[in-house]
mmCIF file of C-alpha atoms and ligand atoms in Angstrom:
data_model
loop_
_atom_site.group_PDB
_atom_site.id
_atom_site.type_symbol
_atom_site.label_atom_id
_atom_site.label_comp_id
_atom_site.label_asym_id
_atom_site.label_seq_id
_atom_site.Cartn_x
_atom_site.Cartn_y
_atom_site.Cartn_z
ATOM 1 C CA MET A 148 -72.102 55.138 -41.603
ATOM 2 C CA ALA A 149 -74.323 55.964 -38.717
ATOM 3 C CA THR A 150 -72.694 53.493 -36.411
ATOM 4 C CA LYS A 151 -69.175 53.545 -37.734
ATOM 5 C CA TRP A 152 -67.807 55.792 -35.022
ATOM 6 C CA LYS A 153 -68.970 55.330 -31.501
ATOM 7 C CA PRO A 154 -67.938 57.488 -28.628
ATOM 8 C CA ARG A 155 -65.891 55.654 -26.081
ATOM 9 C CA ARG A 156 -67.341 56.518 -22.714
ATOM 10 C CA VAL A 157 -65.226 56.601 -19.631
ATOM 11 C CA GLN A 158 -66.932 54.100 -17.393
ATOM 12 C CA SER A 159 -64.543 53.413 -14.576
ATOM 13 C CA GLU A 160 -62.035 55.213 -12.429
ATOM 14 C CA ASP A 161 -59.290 53.150 -14.018
ATOM 15 C CA GLU A 162 -60.177 54.258 -17.484
ATOM 16 C CA ARG A 163 -60.348 57.814 -16.312
ATOM 17 C CA LYS A 164 -56.780 57.636 -15.102
ATOM 18 C CA VAL A 165 -55.456 55.946 -18.164
ATOM 19 C CA SER A 166 -57.400 57.663 -20.906
ATOM 20 C CA GLY A 167 -55.472 60.898 -21.084
ATOM 21 C CA GLY A 168 -52.473 60.560 -18.910
ATOM 22 C CA LYS A 169 -50.191 63.489 -18.349
ATOM 23 C CA TYR A 170 -48.256 65.140 -21.089
ATOM 24 C CA ILE A 171 -44.948 66.867 -21.331
ATOM 25 C CA LYS A 172 -45.195 70.122 -23.250
ATOM 26 C CA LEU A 173 -42.070 71.983 -24.220
ATOM 27 C CA ALA A 174 -43.837 74.970 -25.696
ATOM 28 C CA GLU A 175 -41.052 77.560 -25.685
ATOM 29 C CA ILE A 176 -37.413 77.532 -26.658
ATOM 30 C CA GLY A 177 -35.449 76.698 -23.526
ATOM 31 C CA ASP A 178 -38.279 74.678 -21.934
ATOM 32 C CA LYS A 179 -36.829 71.537 -20.444
ATOM 33 C CA PHE A 180 -37.475 68.560 -18.241
ATOM 34 C CA LEU A 181 -35.511 65.851 -16.524
ATOM 35 C CA GLY A 182 -36.667 62.286 -16.895
ATOM 36 C CA TYR A 183 -36.017 58.637 -17.616
ATOM 37 C CA PRO A 184 -37.341 57.088 -20.829
ATOM 38 C CA ILE A 185 -39.441 54.028 -19.989
ATOM 39 C CA PHE A 186 -38.906 52.711 -23.503
ATOM 40 C CA ASP A 187 -36.184 51.698 -25.895
ATOM 41 C CA GLY A 188 -37.749 53.107 -29.023
ATOM 42 C CA ASP A 189 -37.138 49.962 -30.981
ATOM 43 C CA VAL A 190 -39.903 49.842 -33.611
ATOM 44 C CA THR A 191 -39.389 46.160 -34.215
ATOM 45 C CA LYS A 192 -40.835 45.281 -30.837
ATOM 46 C CA ASP A 193 -44.022 46.180 -29.032
ATOM 47 C CA GLU A 194 -43.384 48.393 -26.081
ATOM 48 C CA PRO A 195 -46.067 49.758 -23.768
ATOM 49 C CA GLY A 196 -44.046 52.969 -23.403
ATOM 50 C CA TYR A 197 -43.485 53.603 -27.080
ATOM 51 C CA TYR A 198 -45.860 54.009 -29.990
ATOM 52 C CA GLU A 199 -44.565 55.259 -33.306
ATOM 53 C CA PHE A 200 -47.037 56.147 -36.039
ATOM 54 C CA PHE A 201 -47.612 58.270 -39.102
ATOM 55 C CA GLU A 202 -49.511 61.491 -38.857
ATOM 56 C CA HIS A 203 -50.843 64.086 -41.271
ATOM 57 C CA TRP A 204 -50.845 67.760 -40.534
ATOM 58 C CA LEU A 205 -53.764 69.766 -41.845
ATOM 59 C CA THR A 206 -52.949 73.423 -42.213
ATOM 60 C CA ALA A 207 -56.519 74.676 -42.407
ATOM 61 C CA GLY A 208 -57.644 76.842 -39.517
ATOM 62 C CA LYS A 209 -55.526 76.416 -36.438
ATOM 63 C CA GLY A 210 -54.084 73.305 -37.945
ATOM 64 C CA GLN A 211 -54.806 69.789 -36.868
ATOM 65 C CA SER A 212 -52.878 66.579 -36.648
ATOM 66 C CA VAL A 213 -54.594 63.476 -37.899
ATOM 67 C CA PRO A 214 -53.099 60.032 -37.525
ATOM 68 C CA CYS A 215 -52.742 58.297 -40.878
ATOM 69 C CA ALA A 216 -55.299 55.561 -41.409
ATOM 70 C CA GLY A 217 -53.011 53.590 -43.694
ATOM 71 C CA GLU A 218 -54.442 51.896 -46.728
ATOM 72 C CA ASP A 219 -57.814 53.615 -46.891
ATOM 73 C CA CYS A 220 -56.603 56.959 -45.597
ATOM 74 C CA PRO A 221 -58.478 59.796 -47.343
ATOM 75 C CA LEU A 222 -55.675 62.215 -46.535
ATOM 76 C CA CYS A 223 -53.097 60.036 -48.264
ATOM 77 C CA GLU A 224 -55.420 60.042 -51.254
ATOM 78 C CA ASP A 225 -55.330 63.828 -51.153
ATOM 79 C CA ASP A 226 -51.514 63.733 -50.979
ATOM 80 C CA VAL A 227 -51.366 65.388 -47.575
ATOM 81 C CA PRO A 228 -47.805 64.632 -46.433
ATOM 82 C CA VAL A 229 -47.215 62.312 -43.479
ATOM 83 C CA LYS A 230 -44.707 62.661 -40.705
ATOM 84 C CA ARG A 231 -43.492 60.200 -38.140
ATOM 85 C CA ARG A 232 -44.520 60.745 -34.564
ATOM 86 C CA ALA A 233 -44.162 58.720 -31.416
ATOM 87 C CA ASN A 234 -45.835 58.778 -28.061
ATOM 88 C CA THR A 235 -43.142 58.066 -25.517
ATOM 89 C CA LEU A 236 -43.390 57.355 -21.807
ATOM 90 C CA TRP A 237 -41.097 59.056 -19.335
ATOM 91 C CA TRP A 238 -40.577 58.936 -15.610
ATOM 92 C CA VAL A 239 -40.299 62.661 -15.070
ATOM 93 C CA VAL A 240 -38.425 63.822 -11.987
ATOM 94 C CA GLU A 241 -38.371 67.506 -12.833
ATOM 95 C CA ASP A 242 -41.015 68.932 -15.131
ATOM 96 C CA GLU A 243 -41.209 71.911 -17.484
ATOM 97 C CA LYS A 244 -42.063 74.193 -14.597
ATOM 98 C CA GLY A 245 -39.103 73.028 -12.596
ATOM 99 C CA ASP A 246 -41.423 71.188 -10.199
ATOM 100 C CA LYS A 247 -40.780 67.739 -8.875
ATOM 101 C CA PRO A 248 -43.961 65.864 -9.802
ATOM 102 C CA GLY A 249 -45.584 62.954 -8.064
ATOM 103 C CA GLU A 250 -47.182 62.688 -4.655
ATOM 104 C CA ASP A 251 -43.914 62.854 -2.765
ATOM 105 C CA GLY A 252 -41.972 64.541 -5.516
ATOM 106 C CA GLU A 253 -40.431 61.214 -6.438
ATOM 107 C CA GLY A 254 -41.485 61.483 -10.063
ATOM 108 C CA GLU A 255 -44.424 60.744 -12.326
ATOM 109 C CA LEU A 256 -45.165 58.936 -15.556
ATOM 110 C CA ARG A 257 -45.770 61.379 -18.380
ATOM 111 C CA THR A 258 -46.091 61.187 -22.108
ATOM 112 C CA TRP A 259 -44.001 63.139 -24.552
ATOM 113 C CA THR A 260 -45.091 63.126 -28.178
ATOM 114 C CA ILE A 261 -41.922 63.372 -30.206
ATOM 115 C CA ASN A 262 -41.210 64.282 -33.814
ATOM 116 C CA SER A 263 -39.059 62.431 -36.312
ATOM 117 C CA ILE A 264 -35.948 64.433 -35.376
ATOM 118 C CA VAL A 265 -36.163 63.256 -31.767
ATOM 119 C CA ILE A 266 -37.133 59.740 -32.871
ATOM 120 C CA ASP A 267 -33.947 59.607 -34.916
ATOM 121 C CA SER A 268 -31.797 61.140 -32.170
ATOM 122 C CA LEU A 269 -33.003 58.502 -29.749
ATOM 123 C CA ALA A 270 -32.275 55.800 -32.298
ATOM 124 C CA ASP A 271 -28.762 57.211 -32.614
ATOM 125 C CA ILE A 272 -28.230 57.132 -28.886
ATOM 126 C CA ARG A 273 -29.583 53.616 -28.674
ATOM 127 C CA SER A 274 -27.224 52.377 -31.381
ATOM 128 C CA ASP A 275 -24.279 52.654 -29.011
ATOM 129 C CA ASP A 276 -25.815 53.187 -25.636
ATOM 130 C CA LYS A 277 -28.947 52.498 -23.709
ATOM 131 C CA VAL A 278 -32.033 54.639 -23.659
ATOM 132 C CA MET A 279 -34.448 52.892 -21.336
ATOM 133 C CA GLY A 280 -34.125 53.858 -17.711
ATOM 134 C CA ARG A 281 -31.363 56.358 -18.327
ATOM 135 C CA LEU A 282 -31.718 59.903 -17.057
ATOM 136 C CA PHE A 283 -31.865 62.634 -19.714
ATOM 137 C CA ARG A 284 -32.068 66.366 -19.585
ATOM 138 C CA VAL A 285 -34.323 67.260 -22.510
ATOM 139 C CA LYS A 286 -34.486 70.820 -23.777
ATOM 140 C CA ARG A 287 -36.208 72.548 -26.636
ATOM 141 C CA THR A 288 -33.544 74.379 -28.648
ATOM 142 C CA ASP A 289 -35.449 76.079 -31.454
ATOM 143 C CA ASP A 290 -38.796 76.389 -33.218
ATOM 144 C CA ARG A 291 -37.889 73.965 -35.970
ATOM 145 C CA GLY A 292 -38.411 70.829 -33.945
ATOM 146 C CA ASN A 293 -34.933 70.421 -32.461
ATOM 147 C CA TYR A 294 -34.378 69.279 -28.906
ATOM 148 C CA SER A 295 -31.192 68.473 -27.081
ATOM 149 C CA LEU A 296 -31.049 65.154 -25.255
ATOM 150 C CA LEU A 297 -28.306 65.236 -22.702
ATOM 151 C CA PRO A 298 -27.626 61.881 -21.005
ATOM 152 C CA LYS A 299 -26.902 61.949 -17.294
ATOM 153 C CA PRO A 300 -25.087 59.319 -15.283
ATOM 154 C CA ASP A 301 -28.151 58.193 -13.310
ATOM 155 C CA THR A 302 -30.109 55.128 -14.336
ATOM 156 C CA LEU A 303 -33.194 53.426 -12.957
ATOM 157 C CA ALA A 304 -32.860 49.869 -11.745
ATOM 158 C CA LYS A 305 -34.399 47.297 -14.087
ATOM 159 C CA SER A 306 -36.855 46.228 -11.423
ATOM 160 C CA VAL A 307 -38.026 49.822 -11.038
ATOM 161 C CA VAL A 308 -38.620 50.139 -14.778
ATOM 162 C CA LYS A 309 -40.507 46.855 -14.711
ATOM 163 C CA ASP A 310 -42.730 48.029 -11.889
ATOM 164 C CA LEU A 311 -43.406 51.338 -13.608
ATOM 165 C CA LEU A 312 -44.506 49.554 -16.761
ATOM 166 C CA LYS A 313 -46.989 47.551 -14.713
ATOM 167 C CA SER A 314 -48.451 50.716 -13.248
ATOM 168 C CA ASP A 315 -52.049 51.713 -13.908
ATOM 169 C CA ASP A 316 -50.750 55.069 -15.040
ATOM 170 C CA VAL A 317 -49.292 53.661 -18.238
ATOM 171 C CA PRO A 318 -51.546 54.973 -21.000
ATOM 172 C CA ASP A 319 -52.777 52.745 -23.785
ATOM 173 C CA TYR A 320 -51.168 54.576 -26.689
ATOM 174 C CA GLU A 321 -52.625 52.372 -29.362
ATOM 175 C CA ASP A 322 -56.085 53.071 -28.027
ATOM 176 C CA GLN A 323 -55.387 56.793 -27.707
ATOM 177 C CA ILE A 324 -54.207 57.159 -31.285
ATOM 178 C CA THR A 325 -57.040 55.022 -32.608
ATOM 179 C CA LYS A 326 -59.469 57.225 -30.773
ATOM 180 C CA LYS A 327 -57.834 60.357 -32.055
ATOM 181 C CA LEU A 328 -57.944 59.015 -35.585
ATOM 182 C CA ASN A 329 -61.634 58.272 -35.339
ATOM 183 C CA ARG A 330 -62.456 61.652 -33.896
ATOM 184 C CA ALA A 331 -60.412 63.374 -36.559
ATOM 185 C CA MET A 332 -62.082 61.458 -39.365
ATOM 186 C CA GLU A 333 -65.513 62.344 -38.066
ATOM 187 C CA GLY A 334 -64.398 65.958 -37.775
ATOM 188 C CA LEU A 335 -63.057 65.867 -41.296
ATOM 189 C CA ALA A 336 -66.343 64.646 -42.627
ATOM 190 C CA ILE A 337 -67.989 67.616 -41.002
ATOM 191 C CA SER A 338 -65.484 70.201 -42.063
ATOM 192 C CA ARG A 339 -65.720 68.904 -45.604
ATOM 193 C CA ALA A 340 -69.452 69.271 -45.446
ATOM 194 C CA VAL A 341 -68.978 72.817 -44.189
ATOM 195 C CA GLU A 342 -66.523 73.532 -46.969
ATOM 196 C CA ASP A 343 -69.059 72.249 -49.390
ATOM 197 C CA ASN A 344 -71.648 74.657 -48.100
ATOM 198 C CA ASP A 345 -69.162 77.496 -48.094
ATOM 199 C CA ASP A 346 -68.588 76.901 -51.752
ATOM 200 C CA ASP A 347 -72.243 77.168 -52.341
ATOM 201 C CA ASP A 348 -72.621 80.308 -50.298
ATOM 202 C CA ASP A 349 -70.098 82.018 -52.463
ATOM 203 C CA ASP A 350 -72.260 82.134 -55.490
ATOM 204 C CA GLU A 351 -74.805 84.476 -54.036
ATOM 205 C CA LYS A 352 -77.771 82.286 -54.576
ATOM 206 C CA PRO A 353 -78.589 80.642 -51.335
ATOM 207 C CA ALA A 354 -81.902 79.397 -52.542
ATOM 208 C CA ALA A 355 -80.267 77.526 -55.334
ATOM 209 C CA ALA A 356 -77.657 76.169 -52.993
ATOM 210 C CA LYS A 357 -80.421 74.987 -50.788
ATOM 211 C CA SER A 358 -82.119 73.073 -53.481
ATOM 212 C CA LYS A 359 -78.808 71.626 -54.489
ATOM 213 C CA SER A 360 -78.025 70.285 -51.108
ATOM 214 C CA ASN A 361 -81.496 68.922 -50.784
ATOM 215 C CA GLY A 362 -81.327 67.107 -54.048
ATOM 216 C CA GLY A 363 -80.333 63.836 -52.536
ATOM 217 C CA LYS A 364 -77.001 63.159 -50.963
ATOM 218 C CA LYS A 365 -74.643 64.704 -53.370
ATOM 219 C CA GLY A 366 -71.047 64.153 -52.558
ATOM 220 C CA LYS A 367 -68.615 66.971 -52.868
ATOM 221 C CA ALA A 368 -67.249 65.561 -56.065
ATOM 222 C CA SER A 369 -70.536 65.453 -57.873
ATOM 223 C CA GLY A 370 -71.382 68.904 -56.579
ATOM 224 C CA LYS A 371 -68.191 70.251 -58.041
ATOM 225 C CA ALA A 372 -68.711 68.438 -61.271
ATOM 226 C CA ALA A 373 -72.085 70.027 -61.664
ATOM 227 C CA LYS A 374 -70.601 73.415 -61.047
ATOM 228 C CA GLU A 375 -67.800 73.011 -63.480
ATOM 229 C CA LYS A 376 -70.029 71.702 -66.169
ATOM 230 C CA ALA A 377 -69.995 74.091 -69.106
ATOM 231 C CA LYS A 378 -73.126 76.163 -69.187
ATOM 232 C CA GLU A 379 -75.301 76.459 -72.204
ATOM 233 C CA GLU A 380 -76.909 79.425 -73.868
ATOM 234 C CA TRP A 381 -80.388 80.335 -72.808
ATOM 235 C CA PRO A 382 -82.945 78.655 -75.089
ATOM 236 C CA ASP A 383 -85.713 80.426 -76.977
ATOM 237 C CA THR A 384 -88.356 79.139 -74.643
ATOM 238 C CA LEU A 385 -88.348 78.157 -71.017
ATOM 239 C CA GLU A 386 -90.784 75.523 -69.952
ATOM 240 C CA ASP A 387 -91.134 75.154 -66.203
ATOM 241 C CA VAL A 388 -87.524 76.078 -65.665
ATOM 242 C CA GLU A 389 -86.383 76.789 -62.150
ATOM 243 C CA VAL A 390 -84.433 80.020 -61.973
ATOM 244 C CA VAL A 391 -82.870 81.999 -59.172
ATOM 245 C CA VAL A 392 -83.736 85.657 -58.771
ATOM 246 C CA THR A 393 -80.630 87.842 -58.647
ATOM 247 C CA ASP A 394 -82.262 91.243 -59.010
ATOM 248 C CA VAL A 395 -85.733 92.699 -59.269
ATOM 249 C CA GLU A 396 -86.476 95.848 -61.224
ATOM 250 C CA LYS A 397 -87.953 98.462 -58.896
ATOM 251 C CA LYS A 398 -91.283 98.745 -60.607
ATOM 252 C CA GLY A 399 -91.536 95.033 -60.949
ATOM 253 C CA ASN A 400 -91.484 95.007 -64.724
ATOM 254 C CA TYR A 401 -88.853 92.339 -64.830
ATOM 255 C CA PHE A 402 -86.394 90.395 -62.742
ATOM 256 C CA THR A 403 -82.963 89.101 -63.527
ATOM 257 C CA ALA A 404 -82.379 85.401 -63.132
ATOM 258 C CA VAL A 405 -79.655 82.815 -63.299
ATOM 259 C CA THR A 406 -79.815 79.064 -63.512
ATOM 260 C CA GLU A 407 -77.392 76.267 -62.976
ATOM 261 C CA GLU A 408 -77.803 75.222 -66.544
ATOM 262 C CA TYR A 409 -77.527 78.408 -68.574
ATOM 263 C CA GLU A 410 -74.690 80.875 -68.770
ATOM 264 C CA ASP A 411 -74.802 84.424 -67.441
ATOM 265 C CA SER A 412 -78.211 85.817 -66.612
ATOM 266 C CA ALA A 413 -81.455 86.647 -68.343
ATOM 267 C CA ASP A 414 -84.164 89.218 -67.776
ATOM 268 C CA ILE A 415 -87.656 87.883 -67.393
ATOM 269 C CA TYR A 416 -90.527 90.299 -68.016
ATOM 270 C CA THR A 417 -94.034 90.176 -66.773
ATOM 271 C CA THR A 418 -96.808 90.906 -69.208
ATOM 272 C CA GLU A 419 -100.462 91.695 -69.395
ATOM 273 C CA GLY A 420 -102.625 89.150 -67.704
ATOM 274 C CA ILE A 421 -99.957 88.025 -65.237
ATOM 275 C CA GLU A 422 -101.140 88.610 -61.694
ATOM 276 C CA PHE A 423 -97.942 87.807 -59.932
ATOM 277 C CA ASP A 424 -96.231 90.924 -58.641
ATOM 278 C CA PHE A 425 -92.495 90.792 -59.293
ATOM 279 C CA THR A 426 -91.850 93.245 -56.478
ATOM 280 C CA ASP A 427 -92.772 90.405 -54.134
ATOM 281 C CA LEU A 428 -89.690 88.549 -55.270
ATOM 282 C CA ALA A 429 -86.490 88.579 -53.290
ATOM 283 C CA GLU A 430 -82.932 88.010 -54.232
ATOM 284 C CA GLY A 431 -82.007 84.382 -54.030
ATOM 285 C CA GLN A 432 -85.551 83.160 -54.388
ATOM 286 C CA LEU A 433 -86.351 80.195 -56.557
ATOM 287 C CA VAL A 434 -88.992 80.699 -59.220
ATOM 288 C CA THR A 435 -90.279 78.273 -61.781
ATOM 289 C CA VAL A 436 -91.105 80.019 -65.002
ATOM 290 C CA SER A 437 -92.347 79.377 -68.500
ATOM 291 C CA ALA A 438 -91.393 82.143 -70.882
ATOM 292 C CA THR A 439 -90.537 82.930 -74.465
ATOM 293 C CA LYS A 440 -87.731 85.112 -75.778
ATOM 294 C CA ASP A 441 -88.689 88.258 -77.645
ATOM 295 C CA ASP A 442 -86.708 89.999 -80.377
ATOM 296 C CA ASP A 443 -84.518 91.753 -77.829
ATOM 297 C CA GLY A 444 -83.506 88.484 -76.253
ATOM 298 C CA ASP A 445 -85.605 89.079 -73.139
ATOM 299 C CA TYR A 446 -88.034 86.563 -71.823
ATOM 300 C CA ILE A 447 -91.726 87.319 -71.541
ATOM 301 C CA LEU A 448 -93.738 85.149 -69.193
ATOM 302 C CA ASP A 449 -96.100 82.686 -70.784
ATOM 303 C CA GLY A 450 -97.979 82.117 -67.547
ATOM 304 C CA GLU A 451 -97.982 82.673 -63.830
ATOM 305 C CA PRO A 452 -94.625 81.897 -62.276
ATOM 306 C CA GLU A 453 -94.448 79.502 -59.396
ATOM 307 C CA VAL A 454 -92.556 80.497 -56.335
ATOM 308 C CA ALA A 455 -90.743 77.870 -54.362
ATOM 309 C CA ALA A 456 -92.364 76.992 -51.102
ATOM 310 C CA ALA A 457 -91.080 78.724 -48.052
ATOM 311 C CA GLU A 458 -88.158 77.198 -46.298
ATOM 312 C CA GLY A 459 -88.907 74.420 -43.896
ATOM 313 C CA ASP A 460 -91.429 73.051 -46.310
ATOM 314 C CA GLU A 461 -88.911 70.809 -47.921
ATOM 315 C CA ASP A 462 -89.738 67.203 -48.264
ATOM 316 C CA GLY A 463 -86.695 66.094 -46.353
ATOM 317 C CA ASP A 464 -86.589 63.329 -43.787
ATOM 318 C CA ASP A 465 -87.293 65.833 -41.091
ATOM 319 C CA ASN A 466 -87.600 69.541 -40.622
ATOM 320 C CA LEU A 467 -84.034 69.998 -39.530
ATOM 321 C CA PRO A 468 -82.130 72.368 -41.743
ATOM 322 C CA ASP A 469 -78.745 71.280 -43.056
ATOM 323 C CA GLU A 470 -77.079 73.914 -40.999
ATOM 324 C CA ILE A 471 -77.847 76.358 -38.263
ATOM 325 C CA ASN A 472 -76.088 79.690 -38.098
ATOM 326 C CA GLU A 473 -76.136 81.587 -34.839
ATOM 327 C CA THR A 474 -79.772 80.879 -34.239
ATOM 328 C CA GLU A 475 -81.528 81.086 -30.910
ATOM 329 C CA PHE A 476 -83.019 77.946 -29.412
ATOM 330 C CA GLU A 477 -84.456 77.050 -26.068
ATOM 331 C CA VAL A 478 -82.937 74.261 -24.054
ATOM 332 C CA VAL A 479 -85.558 71.555 -23.460
ATOM 333 C CA SER A 480 -83.218 69.290 -21.585
ATOM 334 C CA VAL A 481 -79.557 68.902 -20.788
ATOM 335 C CA ASN A 482 -78.407 65.349 -21.379
ATOM 336 C CA ALA A 483 -74.924 65.344 -19.945
ATOM 337 C CA ASP A 484 -74.788 61.554 -20.047
ATOM 338 C CA ALA A 485 -75.576 61.364 -23.714
ATOM 339 C CA GLN A 486 -73.534 64.523 -24.331
ATOM 340 C CA THR A 487 -76.406 66.235 -26.073
ATOM 341 C CA LEU A 488 -78.699 69.169 -25.572
ATOM 342 C CA THR A 489 -82.314 68.833 -26.596
ATOM 343 C CA LEU A 490 -83.358 72.111 -28.182
ATOM 344 C CA THR A 491 -86.465 73.657 -29.608
ATOM 345 C CA ASP A 492 -87.464 76.822 -31.376
ATOM 346 C CA GLY A 493 -91.148 76.103 -30.969
ATOM 347 C CA GLU A 494 -91.393 74.413 -34.325
ATOM 348 C CA ILE A 495 -88.582 71.943 -34.447
ATOM 349 C CA THR A 496 -87.127 70.004 -31.558
ATOM 350 C CA PHE A 497 -83.906 68.116 -31.900
ATOM 351 C CA ASP A 498 -80.824 66.859 -30.108
ATOM 352 C CA LEU A 499 -77.647 68.824 -30.541
ATOM 353 C CA PHE A 500 -74.582 66.609 -30.532
ATOM 354 C CA PHE A 501 -71.018 67.440 -29.600
ATOM 355 C CA LEU A 502 -67.908 65.771 -30.920
ATOM 356 C CA ASP A 503 -65.049 65.149 -28.594
ATOM 357 C CA ARG A 504 -62.730 66.950 -30.920
ATOM 358 C CA GLY A 505 -62.797 70.416 -32.389
ATOM 359 C CA PRO A 506 -64.030 73.791 -31.215
ATOM 360 C CA ALA A 507 -67.218 72.489 -29.606
ATOM 361 C CA SER A 508 -65.544 69.682 -27.702
ATOM 362 C CA GLU A 509 -64.841 71.771 -24.634
ATOM 363 C CA ILE A 510 -68.498 72.065 -23.786
ATOM 364 C CA ASP A 511 -69.429 71.994 -20.141
ATOM 365 C CA PHE A 512 -72.989 70.765 -19.780
ATOM 366 C CA ASP A 513 -73.215 72.428 -16.397
ATOM 367 C CA ASP A 514 -73.301 75.761 -18.218
ATOM 368 C CA TYR A 515 -76.773 75.013 -19.584
ATOM 369 C CA LYS A 516 -80.100 74.921 -17.843
ATOM 370 C CA GLU A 517 -83.513 73.856 -18.970
ATOM 371 C CA GLY A 518 -85.396 76.769 -20.424
ATOM 372 C CA ALA A 519 -82.255 78.766 -21.179
ATOM 373 C CA LYS A 520 -81.996 80.482 -24.517
ATOM 374 C CA ILE A 521 -78.828 79.702 -26.378
ATOM 375 C CA ILE A 522 -77.282 80.673 -29.673
ATOM 376 C CA VAL A 523 -76.415 77.686 -31.807
ATOM 377 C CA SER A 524 -74.292 77.103 -34.872
ATOM 378 C CA ALA A 525 -74.386 73.552 -36.080
ATOM 379 C CA GLU A 526 -74.195 71.315 -39.062
ATOM 380 C CA LYS A 527 -75.978 68.119 -39.962
ATOM 381 C CA ASP A 528 -73.654 65.166 -40.201
ATOM 382 C CA THR A 529 -73.873 62.201 -42.494
ATOM 383 C CA SER A 530 -76.296 60.424 -40.210
ATOM 384 C CA ASP A 531 -78.561 63.493 -40.116
ATOM 385 C CA ASP A 532 -77.613 64.356 -36.570
ATOM 386 C CA MET A 533 -77.164 68.008 -35.761
ATOM 387 C CA VAL A 534 -73.616 68.514 -34.545
ATOM 388 C CA ALA A 535 -72.465 71.737 -32.915
ATOM 389 C CA ASN A 536 -69.737 73.704 -34.685
ATOM 390 C CA VAL A 537 -69.057 75.875 -31.685
ATOM 391 C CA ILE A 538 -69.957 75.864 -28.026
ATOM 392 C CA PRO A 539 -73.420 77.444 -27.802
ATOM 393 C CA THR A 540 -73.550 80.735 -25.983
ATOM 394 C CA VAL A 541 -76.223 81.372 -23.404
ATOM 395 C CA VAL A 542 -78.343 84.419 -24.122
ATOM 396 C CA LYS A 543 -78.214 86.723 -21.159
ATOM 397 C CA GLU A 544 -81.503 87.412 -19.468
ATOM 398 C CA LYS A 545 -82.917 90.693 -20.579
ATOM 399 C CA LYS A 546 -83.837 91.434 -16.996
ATOM 400 C CA ALA A 547 -80.293 92.464 -16.314
ATOM 401 C CA ALA A 548 -80.539 95.275 -18.803
ATOM 402 C CA ALA A 549 -83.998 96.259 -17.673
ATOM 403 C CA LYS A 550 -82.884 96.480 -14.063
ATOM 404 C CA LYS A 551 -80.498 99.225 -14.809
ATOM 405 C CA GLY A 552 -83.587 101.292 -15.257
ATOM 406 C CA GLY A 553 -83.935 103.727 -18.027
ATOM 407 C CA LYS A 554 -85.615 102.923 -21.215
ATOM 408 C CA LYS A 555 -84.079 100.389 -23.343
ATOM 409 C CA THR A 556 -83.118 101.833 -26.619
ATOM 410 C CA ALA A 557 -85.578 100.616 -29.114
ATOM 411 C CA PRO A 558 -84.072 97.940 -31.239
ATOM 412 C CA ALA A 559 -82.758 99.663 -34.304
ATOM 413 C CA ALA A 560 -85.849 99.919 -36.378
ATOM 414 C CA LYS A 561 -86.231 96.743 -38.286
ATOM 415 C CA LYS A 562 -83.970 96.971 -41.156
ATOM 416 C CA GLY A 563 -85.923 96.951 -44.326
ATOM 417 C CA GLY A 564 -84.509 93.596 -45.141
ATOM 418 C CA LYS A 565 -86.011 91.942 -48.087
ATOM 419 C CA LYS A 566 -88.692 89.594 -47.093
ATOM 420 C CA ALA A 567 -89.265 86.644 -49.253
ATOM 421 C CA GLY A 568 -92.350 87.222 -51.297
ATOM 422 C CA LYS A 569 -95.217 85.020 -50.391
ATOM 423 C CA GLY A 570 -96.700 84.774 -53.810
ATOM 424 C CA LYS A 571 -100.336 85.560 -53.923
HETATM 425 ZN ZN1 LIG B 660 -52.695 58.819 -44.461
#
């Protein structure tokens, strides 16, 4: 898994030119361009200017298109519908802005990603006329994916088309889509992991969630299965059972607990001889207890409870948490080449990775300097690398505020947040 997806680095000027290419975007109704298709659109033959493929559309968030991976496609397994798409190459002589592109305004090769409606229209045109090298006025006509393709009398000479296809500016569509697919799949793995954690966060017992996600690499499926498993009634005695604190009685006489195994909640009372102070407990904390039910159905401790070790003490592979939420770190080094930031909070030091797709992909490493404090939200991926969910924000120097003179308003007195009990 760790080496399944490798970033493709741009390592030459040529690649730089070819990798993205220029795109035609008809974003609004009425947007149009004038250009010559440098393709026929015949799927039975390989054309450098035409690449038709299947694509899924994920509606979550802002939406995302993911090329279909065919036989082993996880999205097909999830019955996410596929649509046909094609990357098509055009010699554009007048672009969406009405400009004449190219160095001397003679035109420029650009890519237009077309939907199945346009694919079929082009096929129609080709059935009794030619497409390649013929001038078209293309216009977006609505928001449902319709475009008008108006043929014009001009055509490009065959030799011109040939030369254009030999140009360095012809993108490698197959490579582009393959790359996109790989990025998307990596992104999916992450978003699924996030989803997984979100599920867990919903049940108001972070500590339990924590232990769950630490309990070996549980896939989403098994996690769900565990959750959906019918819960049992609380037994008469608890012997070293790990419970999650949901509420603590003010005086510390008892706390309310839930478990993954038993239904609803139970109250667990302290008793004479128990030194542990329940008021030290916090919501969400994990406690291992041995207790016996009394006549009222409440549990009375049989011995001192054991409180789970503080976070960070987990016996994981490293000290990296599974996720980081808006936490401040200091930049140790900026590794623009490796596309990582080395960060530390004084205790843990790690490399923060960035995918080339998704919200954190737009990162500009020039924005970060050694020693800067930044706010990070990230998620561990399947190979235990910390991958940024968003572009880290740089914490502004406090000096700026201080300069303005005047006393800084004292930080709102520390909110009496519940501190995890230390256990005596
Ligand atoms: Zn698929």
